[in-house]
PDB file of C-alpha atoms in Angstrom:
ATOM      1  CA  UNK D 263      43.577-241.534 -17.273  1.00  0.00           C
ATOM      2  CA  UNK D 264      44.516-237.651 -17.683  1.00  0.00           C
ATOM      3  CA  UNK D 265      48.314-236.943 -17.657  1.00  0.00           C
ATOM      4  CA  UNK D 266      49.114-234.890 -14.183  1.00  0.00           C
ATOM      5  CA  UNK D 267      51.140-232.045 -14.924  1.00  0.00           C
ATOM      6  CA  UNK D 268      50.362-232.078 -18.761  1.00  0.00           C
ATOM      7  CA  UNK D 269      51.961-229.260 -20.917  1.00  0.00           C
ATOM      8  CA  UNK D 270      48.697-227.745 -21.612  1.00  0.00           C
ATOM      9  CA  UNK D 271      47.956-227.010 -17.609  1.00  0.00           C
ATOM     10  CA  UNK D 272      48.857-223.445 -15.775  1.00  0.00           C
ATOM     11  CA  UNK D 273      49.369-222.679 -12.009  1.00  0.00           C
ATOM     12  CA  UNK D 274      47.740-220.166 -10.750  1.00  0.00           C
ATOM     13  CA  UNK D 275      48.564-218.161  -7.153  1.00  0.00           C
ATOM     14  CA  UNK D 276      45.389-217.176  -5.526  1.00  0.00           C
ATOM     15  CA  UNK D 277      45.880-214.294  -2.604  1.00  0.00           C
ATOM     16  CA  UNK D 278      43.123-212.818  -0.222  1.00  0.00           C
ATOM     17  CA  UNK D 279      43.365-209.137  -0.042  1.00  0.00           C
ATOM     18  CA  UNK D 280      41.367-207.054   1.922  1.00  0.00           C
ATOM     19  CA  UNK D 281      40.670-204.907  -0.629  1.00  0.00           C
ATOM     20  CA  UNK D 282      40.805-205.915  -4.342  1.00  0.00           C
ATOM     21  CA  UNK D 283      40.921-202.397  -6.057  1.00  0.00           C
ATOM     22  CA  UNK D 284      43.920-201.171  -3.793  1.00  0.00           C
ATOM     23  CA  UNK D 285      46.076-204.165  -3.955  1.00  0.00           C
ATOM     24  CA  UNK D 286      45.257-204.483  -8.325  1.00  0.00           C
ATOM     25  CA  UNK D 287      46.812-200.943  -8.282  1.00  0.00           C
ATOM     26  CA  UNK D 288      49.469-201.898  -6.298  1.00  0.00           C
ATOM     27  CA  UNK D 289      50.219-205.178  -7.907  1.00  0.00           C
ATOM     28  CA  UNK D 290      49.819-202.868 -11.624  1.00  0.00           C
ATOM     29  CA  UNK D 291      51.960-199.926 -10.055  1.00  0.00           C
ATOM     30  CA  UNK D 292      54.788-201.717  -7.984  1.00  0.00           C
ATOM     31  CA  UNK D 293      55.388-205.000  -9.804  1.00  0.00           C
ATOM     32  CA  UNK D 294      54.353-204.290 -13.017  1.00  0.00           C
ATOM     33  CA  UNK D 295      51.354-206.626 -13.471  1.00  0.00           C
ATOM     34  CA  UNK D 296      48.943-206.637 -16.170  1.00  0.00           C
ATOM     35  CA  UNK D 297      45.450-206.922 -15.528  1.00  0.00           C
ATOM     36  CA  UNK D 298      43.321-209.504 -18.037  1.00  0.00           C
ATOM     37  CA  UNK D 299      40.365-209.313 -16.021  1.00  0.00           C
ATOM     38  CA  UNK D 300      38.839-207.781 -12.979  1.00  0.00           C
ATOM     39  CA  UNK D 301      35.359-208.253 -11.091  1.00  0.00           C
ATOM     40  CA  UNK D 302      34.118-206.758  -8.240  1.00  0.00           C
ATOM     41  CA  UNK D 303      35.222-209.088  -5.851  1.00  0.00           C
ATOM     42  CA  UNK D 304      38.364-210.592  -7.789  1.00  0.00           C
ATOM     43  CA  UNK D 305      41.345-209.953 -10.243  1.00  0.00           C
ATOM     44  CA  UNK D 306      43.320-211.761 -12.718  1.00  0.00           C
ATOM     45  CA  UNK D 307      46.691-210.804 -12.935  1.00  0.00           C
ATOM     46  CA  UNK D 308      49.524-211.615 -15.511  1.00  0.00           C
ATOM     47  CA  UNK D 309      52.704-211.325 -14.289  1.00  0.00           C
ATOM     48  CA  UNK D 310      56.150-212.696 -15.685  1.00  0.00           C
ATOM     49  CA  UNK D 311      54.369-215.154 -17.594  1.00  0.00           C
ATOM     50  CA  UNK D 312      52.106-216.891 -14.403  1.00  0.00           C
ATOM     51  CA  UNK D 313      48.622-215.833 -13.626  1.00  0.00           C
ATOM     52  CA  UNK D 314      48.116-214.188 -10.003  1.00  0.00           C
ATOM     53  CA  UNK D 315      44.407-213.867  -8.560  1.00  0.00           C
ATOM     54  CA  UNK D 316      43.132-211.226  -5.707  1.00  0.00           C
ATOM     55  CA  UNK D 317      40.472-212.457  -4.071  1.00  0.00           C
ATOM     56  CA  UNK D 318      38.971-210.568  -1.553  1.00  0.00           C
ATOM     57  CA  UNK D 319      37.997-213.053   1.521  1.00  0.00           C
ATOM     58  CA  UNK D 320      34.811-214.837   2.107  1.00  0.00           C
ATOM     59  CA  UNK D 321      33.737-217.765   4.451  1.00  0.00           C
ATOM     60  CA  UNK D 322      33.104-221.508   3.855  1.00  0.00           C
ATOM     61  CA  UNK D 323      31.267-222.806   0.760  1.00  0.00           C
ATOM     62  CA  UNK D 324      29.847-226.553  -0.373  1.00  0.00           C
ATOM     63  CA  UNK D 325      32.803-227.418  -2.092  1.00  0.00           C
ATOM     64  CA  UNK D 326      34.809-226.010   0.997  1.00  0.00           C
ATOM     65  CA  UNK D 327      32.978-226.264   3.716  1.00  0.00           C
ATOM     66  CA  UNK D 328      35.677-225.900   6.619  1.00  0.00           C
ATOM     67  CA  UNK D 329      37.827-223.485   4.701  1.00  0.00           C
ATOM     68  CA  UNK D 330      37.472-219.915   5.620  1.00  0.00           C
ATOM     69  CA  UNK D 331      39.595-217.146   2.788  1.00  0.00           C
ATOM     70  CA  UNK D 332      41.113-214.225   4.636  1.00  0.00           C
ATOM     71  CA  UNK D 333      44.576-211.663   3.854  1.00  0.00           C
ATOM     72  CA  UNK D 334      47.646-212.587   6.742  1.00  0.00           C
ATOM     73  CA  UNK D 335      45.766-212.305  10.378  1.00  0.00           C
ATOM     74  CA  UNK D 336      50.079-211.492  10.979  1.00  0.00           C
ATOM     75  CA  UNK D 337      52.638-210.409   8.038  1.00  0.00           C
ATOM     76  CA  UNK D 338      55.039-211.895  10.686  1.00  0.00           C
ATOM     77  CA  UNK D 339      54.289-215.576  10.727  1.00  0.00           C
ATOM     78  CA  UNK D 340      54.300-216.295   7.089  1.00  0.00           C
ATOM     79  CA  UNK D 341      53.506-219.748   5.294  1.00  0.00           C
ATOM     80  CA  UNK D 342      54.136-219.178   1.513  1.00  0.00           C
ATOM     81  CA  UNK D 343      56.118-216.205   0.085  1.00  0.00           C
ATOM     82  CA  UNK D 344      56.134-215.267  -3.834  1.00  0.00           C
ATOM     83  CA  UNK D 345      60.423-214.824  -5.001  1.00  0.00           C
ATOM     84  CA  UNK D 346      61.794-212.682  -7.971  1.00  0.00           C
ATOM     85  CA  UNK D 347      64.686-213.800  -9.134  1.00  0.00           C
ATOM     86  CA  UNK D 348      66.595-211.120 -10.375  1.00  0.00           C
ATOM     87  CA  UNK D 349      70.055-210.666 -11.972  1.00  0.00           C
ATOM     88  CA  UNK D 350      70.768-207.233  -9.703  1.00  0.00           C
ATOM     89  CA  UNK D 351      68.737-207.486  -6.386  1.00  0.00           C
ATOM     90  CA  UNK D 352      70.498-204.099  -5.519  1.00  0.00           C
ATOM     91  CA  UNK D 353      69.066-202.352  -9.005  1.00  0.00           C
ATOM     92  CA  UNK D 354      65.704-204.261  -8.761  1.00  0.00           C
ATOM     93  CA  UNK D 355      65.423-203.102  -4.965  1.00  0.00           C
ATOM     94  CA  UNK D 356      66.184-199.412  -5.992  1.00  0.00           C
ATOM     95  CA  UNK D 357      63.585-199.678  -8.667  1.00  0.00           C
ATOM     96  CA  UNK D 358      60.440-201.734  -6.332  1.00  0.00           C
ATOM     97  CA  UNK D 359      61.188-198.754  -3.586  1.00  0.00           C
ATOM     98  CA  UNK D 360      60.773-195.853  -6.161  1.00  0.00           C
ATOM     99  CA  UNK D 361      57.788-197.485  -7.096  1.00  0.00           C
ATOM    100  CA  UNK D 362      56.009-197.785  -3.444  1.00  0.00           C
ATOM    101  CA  UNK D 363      57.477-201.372  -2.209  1.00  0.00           C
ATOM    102  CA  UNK D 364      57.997-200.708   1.634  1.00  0.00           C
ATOM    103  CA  UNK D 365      60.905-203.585   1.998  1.00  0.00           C
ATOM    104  CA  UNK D 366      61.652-205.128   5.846  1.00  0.00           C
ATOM    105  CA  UNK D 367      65.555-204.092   5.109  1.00  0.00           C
ATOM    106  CA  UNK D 368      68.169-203.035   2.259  1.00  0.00           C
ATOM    107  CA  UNK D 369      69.500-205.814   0.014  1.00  0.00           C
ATOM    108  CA  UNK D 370      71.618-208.457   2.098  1.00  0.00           C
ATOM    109  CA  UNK D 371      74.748-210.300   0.885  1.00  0.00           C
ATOM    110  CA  UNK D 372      74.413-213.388   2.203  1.00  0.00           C
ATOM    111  CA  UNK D 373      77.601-215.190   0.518  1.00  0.00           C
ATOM    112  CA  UNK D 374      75.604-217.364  -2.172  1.00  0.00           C
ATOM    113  CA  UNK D 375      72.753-214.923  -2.869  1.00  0.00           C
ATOM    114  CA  UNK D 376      72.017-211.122  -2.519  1.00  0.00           C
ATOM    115  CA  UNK D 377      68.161-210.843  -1.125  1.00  0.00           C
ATOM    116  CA  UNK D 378      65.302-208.362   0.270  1.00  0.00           C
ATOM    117  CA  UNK D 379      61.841-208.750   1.548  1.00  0.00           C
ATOM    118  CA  UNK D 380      59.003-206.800   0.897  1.00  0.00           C
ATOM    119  CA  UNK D 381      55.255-206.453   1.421  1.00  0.00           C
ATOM    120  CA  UNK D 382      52.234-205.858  -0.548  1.00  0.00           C
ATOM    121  CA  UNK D 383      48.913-203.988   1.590  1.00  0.00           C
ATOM    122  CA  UNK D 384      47.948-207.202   3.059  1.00  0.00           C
ATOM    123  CA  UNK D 385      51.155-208.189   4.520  1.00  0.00           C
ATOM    124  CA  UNK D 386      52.060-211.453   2.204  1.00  0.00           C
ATOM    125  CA  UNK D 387      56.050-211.639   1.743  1.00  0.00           C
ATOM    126  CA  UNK D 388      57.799-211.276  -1.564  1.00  0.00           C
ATOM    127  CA  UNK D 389      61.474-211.570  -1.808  1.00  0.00           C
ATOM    128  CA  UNK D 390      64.150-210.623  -4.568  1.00  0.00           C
ATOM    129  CA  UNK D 391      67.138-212.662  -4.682  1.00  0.00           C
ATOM    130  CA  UNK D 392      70.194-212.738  -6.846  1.00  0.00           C
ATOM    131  CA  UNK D 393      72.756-215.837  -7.047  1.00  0.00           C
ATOM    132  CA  UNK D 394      75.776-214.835  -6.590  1.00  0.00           C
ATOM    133  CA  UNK D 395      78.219-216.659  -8.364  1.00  0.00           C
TER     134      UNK D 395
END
């Protein structure tokens, strides 16, 4: 029987995106992703150490045969978000904004932790949040 986690495993976070070339040079120019491989239709993304794949959408297939792959119908009803921690969220929200990150408000203290949401094109939610201790 194969050991589930086992230390040589990795998790990758697959995200539909409407359009794989503008959200690579968003994920490249606002987060600060690298790219180890791109397709037409797809790209691998490193970032801090995890592996992040666009996908752009596509309908059912044999191995998924119910399952339909398409970007947030709604950026407001969200079911998974992707959080930065961060040691300043005030100097890390500064820095995302110059870059192009469009975030829902400032930075907000909220007694245990400092955070702030933000977008990507598609609509899925990333947050920064510093513990405040």
């Amino acid at each position: 029987m194969t050991a589930f986690p086992a230390e040589d495993m990795e998790m990758t976070r697959l995200l539909v995106v409407s359009d794989v070339a503008v959200s690579r040079q968003w994920y490249e120019e606002v987060l600060g992703a690298h790219v180890h491989s791109a397709y037409e239709s797809a790209c691998v993304l490193s970032l801090l150490g995890n592996w992040l794949l666009l996908v752009s959408g596509g309908g059912p297939t044999d191995d998924k045969p119910t399952v339909t792959m398409a970007p947030p119908a709604d950026p407001d009803r969200v079911s998974a978000e992707l959080i930065f921690r961060v040691r300043d969220c005030h100097g890390a929200y500064e820095t995302l904004r110059a870059r192009g990150a469009a975030f829902l408000t400032p930075p907000l203290d909220r007694g245990y932790e400092i955070r702030a949401f933000f977008r990507d094109p598609d609509g899925h939610l990333f947050e920064i949040s510093e513990l405040v201790t």
